[in-house]
Amino acid sequence: GDSVTQMEGPVTLSEEAFLTINCTYTATGYPSLFWYVQYPGEGLQLLLKATKADDKGSNKGFEATYRKETTSFHLEKGSVQVSDSAVYFCALKHNAGKSTFGDGTTLTVKP
Amino acid sequence: NAGVMQNPRHLVRRRGQEARLRCSPMKGHSHVYWYRQLPEEGLKFMVYLQKENIIDESGMPKERFSAEFPKEGPSILRIQQVVRGDSAAYFCASSRTDPGNTIYFGEGSWLTVV
């Protein structure tokens, strides 16, 4: 079955540092890939997505590229802010099916 | 457009009582998904429904849990005879079957069993 593996957290960075959160997946076919963000006490918000190989999703300074050859979708941001502190989830989804999520990576950004 | 609406946001039940969680999908969405998030853990898939049909319930516990999505009205996740281990955040998400396949989440319902 499908699975998503994220780098384990927690990740602690200083403000303006470079962020990478690794995500690799196992799936049949060609799923769409997503990053969601969850702030404390809230639901998941879609951060970015990519629907086919070599697509790059980007939003709010975050970006991730769908790499079919390495089955990866790593999240990056060039300069993090305190307000980026949250839990980040990588996910995949096939047409008309459930989404499979990684276990989440907690990011804390210190001023 | 209104987003995915879940209620109640917070629910406290005593052991042995029933919990009912409701979810109204986004306008134009006909697919609903329920996920559970236990404290300090990730999201676990429970069930996927379309109107009047359960498509995939592979993540639902075999007993005490049920879900429906009637022709009219919200989707309901029902937990009978709750136990302390049911305490969790329950998230509903919805989608259309478009090529983007994005699912959008509600704010969640936090169940506490005392």
Short mmCIF file of C-alpha atoms in Angstrom, two decimals:
data_model
loop_
_atom_site.label_atom_id
_atom_site.label_comp_id
_atom_site.label_asym_id
_atom_site.label_seq_id
_atom_site.Cartn_x
_atom_site.Cartn_y
_atom_site.Cartn_z
CA GLY A 1 0.00 0.00 0.00
CA ASP A 2 0.87 3.67 -0.13
CA SER A 3 3.12 5.20 2.49
CA VAL A 4 4.77 8.53 3.25
CA THR A 5 7.93 8.95 5.31
CA GLN A 6 8.93 12.31 6.72
CA MET A 7 12.06 13.30 8.50
CA GLU A 8 11.64 13.01 12.21
CA GLY A 9 11.38 16.09 14.31
CA PRO A 10 11.37 18.20 16.16
CA VAL A 11 13.33 20.64 14.04
CA THR A 12 14.55 23.80 15.76
CA LEU A 13 15.96 26.68 13.72
CA SER A 14 16.89 30.28 14.25
CA GLU A 15 14.99 32.97 12.40
CA GLU A 16 16.19 33.46 8.81
CA ALA A 17 17.75 29.99 8.65
CA PHE A 18 17.22 27.69 5.67
CA LEU A 19 14.63 24.96 6.10
CA THR A 20 14.46 21.50 4.57
CA ILE A 21 11.97 18.87 5.64
CA ASN A 22 12.48 15.61 3.79
CA CYS A 23 9.59 13.57 2.47
CA THR A 24 9.72 10.35 0.48
CA TYR A 25 6.83 8.20 -0.63
CA THR A 26 5.93 4.73 -1.83
CA ALA A 27 2.96 4.45 -4.15
CA THR A 28 1.68 2.76 -7.25
CA GLY A 29 1.00 4.93 -10.25
CA TYR A 30 1.31 8.69 -10.19
CA PRO A 31 -0.26 10.30 -7.14
CA SER A 32 -0.54 13.98 -6.43
CA LEU A 33 1.69 15.22 -3.61
CA PHE A 34 0.90 17.79 -0.94
CA TRP A 35 2.29 19.65 2.03
CA TYR A 36 -0.10 20.71 4.78
CA VAL A 37 0.61 22.87 7.83
CA GLN A 38 -1.08 22.62 11.21
CA TYR A 39 -0.90 25.37 13.83
CA PRO A 40 -1.64 24.50 17.47
CA GLY A 41 -5.31 23.75 18.09
CA GLU A 42 -6.25 24.09 14.44
CA GLY A 43 -6.96 21.93 11.43
CA LEU A 44 -4.65 21.26 8.54
CA GLN A 45 -4.23 23.94 5.92
CA LEU A 46 -3.02 23.18 2.42
CA LEU A 47 0.40 24.76 1.94
CA LEU A 48 1.30 23.62 -1.58
CA LYS A 49 0.82 20.78 -4.02
CA ALA A 50 2.20 19.18 -7.19
CA THR A 51 0.23 16.91 -9.46
CA LYS A 52 2.88 15.44 -11.75
CA ALA A 53 6.58 14.70 -12.00
CA ASP A 54 8.90 17.74 -12.05
CA ASP A 55 6.09 20.09 -10.98
CA LYS A 56 7.11 22.60 -8.33
CA GLY A 57 4.56 23.71 -5.79
CA SER A 58 5.15 27.01 -4.01
CA ASN A 59 3.38 29.23 -1.52
CA LYS A 60 4.41 31.81 1.12
CA GLY A 61 8.09 31.28 0.37
CA PHE A 62 7.85 27.49 0.72
CA GLU A 63 8.49 25.23 -2.24
CA ALA A 64 8.72 21.55 -3.07
CA THR A 65 9.45 19.69 -6.31
CA TYR A 66 7.85 16.38 -7.31
CA ARG A 67 10.82 14.08 -7.98
CA LYS A 68 9.64 10.82 -9.47
CA GLU A 69 13.11 9.36 -9.84
CA THR A 70 13.79 9.67 -6.11
CA THR A 71 10.13 9.43 -5.03
CA SER A 72 10.59 12.57 -2.98
CA PHE A 73 8.83 15.86 -2.28
CA HIS A 74 11.11 17.76 0.10
CA LEU A 75 9.84 21.02 1.56
CA GLU A 76 12.19 24.01 1.54
CA LYS A 77 12.16 27.64 2.58
CA GLY A 78 15.05 30.01 2.24
CA SER A 79 14.48 32.09 5.36
CA VAL A 80 12.13 30.94 8.11
CA GLN A 81 10.23 33.20 10.48
CA VAL A 82 8.94 32.64 14.00
CA SER A 83 5.44 32.52 12.56
CA ASP A 84 6.39 29.41 10.54
CA SER A 85 6.49 27.38 13.76
CA ALA A 86 3.96 24.60 13.23
CA VAL A 87 3.62 20.92 12.34
CA TYR A 88 4.15 20.09 8.67
CA PHE A 89 2.58 17.05 7.00
CA CYS A 90 3.52 15.53 3.67
CA ALA A 91 0.75 13.61 1.89
CA LEU A 92 -0.08 11.80 -1.32
CA LYS A 93 -3.39 11.16 -3.02
CA HIS A 94 -4.61 9.15 -5.97
CA ASN A 95 -7.67 10.09 -7.99
CA ALA A 96 -10.86 9.62 -6.03
CA GLY A 97 -9.16 7.95 -3.11
CA LYS A 98 -8.00 8.59 0.41
CA SER A 99 -4.93 10.68 1.17
CA THR A 100 -2.01 9.09 2.99
CA PHE A 101 -0.11 11.29 5.42
CA GLY A 102 3.33 11.21 6.95
CA ASP A 103 3.64 11.41 10.72
CA GLY A 104 4.29 15.15 10.69
CA THR A 105 7.39 17.19 11.49
CA THR A 106 7.30 19.81 14.22
CA LEU A 107 9.18 22.99 13.37
CA THR A 108 10.11 25.54 16.00
CA VAL A 109 11.71 28.80 14.90
CA LYS A 110 13.46 30.83 17.60
CA PRO A 111 13.95 34.59 17.33
CA ASN B 1 -17.08 29.80 -0.23
CA ALA B 2 -17.48 28.49 3.25
CA GLY B 3 -14.88 25.94 4.18
CA VAL B 4 -15.40 22.52 5.65
CA MET B 5 -17.54 22.97 8.75
CA GLN B 6 -17.22 20.68 11.72
CA ASN B 7 -19.13 20.70 14.95
CA PRO B 8 -18.87 20.56 17.80
CA ARG B 9 -15.34 21.92 18.08
CA HIS B 10 -14.96 20.47 21.54
CA LEU B 11 -16.91 17.63 23.05
CA VAL B 12 -16.61 16.04 26.49
CA ARG B 13 -18.18 12.64 27.09
CA ARG B 14 -18.13 10.24 30.02
CA ARG B 15 -17.04 6.68 29.42
CA GLY B 16 -19.87 4.66 27.95
CA GLN B 17 -21.69 7.60 26.34
CA GLU B 18 -22.08 8.23 22.63
CA ALA B 19 -20.27 10.90 20.63
CA ARG B 20 -21.60 12.32 17.37
CA LEU B 21 -19.39 14.48 15.22
CA ARG B 22 -20.77 16.36 12.25
CA CYS B 23 -19.13 17.56 9.06
CA SER B 24 -20.51 19.69 6.25
CA PRO B 25 -18.24 19.60 3.19
CA MET B 26 -17.28 22.58 1.12
CA LYS B 27 -19.84 23.70 -1.42
CA GLY B 28 -19.59 21.58 -4.55
CA HIS B 29 -17.72 18.78 -2.79
CA SER B 30 -19.29 15.35 -2.71
CA HIS B 31 -16.48 13.36 -1.09
CA VAL B 32 -15.87 13.32 2.65
CA TYR B 33 -12.98 11.82 4.59
CA TRP B 34 -12.57 11.35 8.32
CA TYR B 35 -9.16 11.25 10.01
CA ARG B 36 -8.17 10.81 13.64
CA GLN B 37 -5.19 12.46 15.29
CA LEU B 38 -4.17 11.05 18.63
CA PRO B 39 -2.11 13.26 20.97
CA GLU B 40 1.44 13.72 19.68
CA GLU B 41 0.72 11.50 16.66
CA GLY B 42 0.05 11.94 12.97
CA LEU B 43 -3.17 11.67 11.02
CA LYS B 44 -4.70 8.27 10.57
CA PHE B 45 -7.29 7.64 7.88
CA MET B 46 -10.61 6.30 9.10
CA VAL B 47 -13.23 6.38 6.36
CA TYR B 48 -14.02 7.82 2.94
CA LEU B 49 -17.61 8.47 1.91
CA GLN B 50 -19.61 9.81 -0.96
CA LYS B 51 -23.27 10.67 -0.70
CA GLU B 52 -25.10 7.60 0.64
CA ASN B 53 -22.07 5.36 0.06
CA ILE B 54 -19.09 4.23 2.09
CA ILE B 55 -16.22 3.92 -0.35
CA ASP B 56 -13.37 2.91 1.95
CA GLU B 57 -13.66 2.14 5.65
CA SER B 58 -10.36 0.33 6.01
CA GLY B 59 -9.26 2.62 8.84
CA MET B 60 -12.37 2.33 10.98
CA PRO B 61 -12.17 0.32 14.19
CA LYS B 62 -14.30 -2.81 13.85
CA GLU B 63 -16.55 -1.98 16.77
CA ARG B 64 -18.31 1.09 18.16
CA PHE B 65 -17.44 3.38 15.23
CA SER B 66 -19.72 4.16 12.30
CA ALA B 67 -20.01 6.86 9.67
CA GLU B 68 -22.64 8.04 7.24
CA PHE B 69 -23.08 10.72 4.63
CA PRO B 70 -26.80 10.93 3.83
CA LYS B 71 -28.34 12.39 0.72
CA GLU B 72 -29.30 15.46 2.73
CA GLY B 73 -27.39 16.90 5.63
CA PRO B 74 -23.90 16.57 7.04
CA SER B 75 -21.69 13.55 7.37
CA ILE B 76 -21.81 12.02 10.84
CA LEU B 77 -19.07 10.11 12.65
CA ARG B 78 -20.61 8.19 15.53
CA ILE B 79 -18.71 6.61 18.38
CA GLN B 80 -20.72 4.44 20.72
CA GLN B 81 -19.74 3.55 24.29
CA VAL B 82 -16.71 5.82 24.25
CA VAL B 83 -13.56 4.87 26.12
CA ARG B 84 -10.62 7.02 27.25
CA GLY B 85 -8.58 5.87 24.26
CA ASP B 86 -11.06 7.54 21.92
CA SER B 87 -9.90 10.95 23.16
CA ALA B 88 -8.44 12.58 20.06
CA ALA B 89 -8.93 15.23 17.44
CA TYR B 90 -11.21 14.09 14.61
CA PHE B 91 -10.75 15.88 11.33
CA CYS B 92 -13.09 15.89 8.40
CA ALA B 93 -11.94 16.77 4.89
CA SER B 94 -13.73 17.08 1.58
CA SER B 95 -12.87 17.08 -2.08
CA ARG B 96 -14.21 16.99 -5.59
CA THR B 97 -12.96 14.41 -8.05
CA ASP B 98 -11.03 16.91 -10.12
CA PRO B 99 -7.51 16.25 -11.40
CA GLY B 100 -6.00 18.31 -8.59
CA ASN B 101 -7.44 15.95 -6.00
CA THR B 102 -6.91 18.42 -3.20
CA ILE B 103 -8.65 17.68 0.05
CA TYR B 104 -9.55 20.54 2.35
CA PHE B 105 -9.79 20.11 6.08
CA GLY B 106 -12.15 21.41 8.70
CA GLU B 107 -10.99 22.84 12.01
CA GLY B 108 -11.47 19.53 13.77
CA SER B 109 -13.54 18.21 16.64
CA TRP B 110 -11.66 17.55 19.88
CA LEU B 111 -13.20 14.70 21.83
CA THR B 112 -12.27 14.25 25.48
CA VAL B 113 -13.52 11.17 27.31
CA VAL B 114 -13.54 11.49 31.09
#
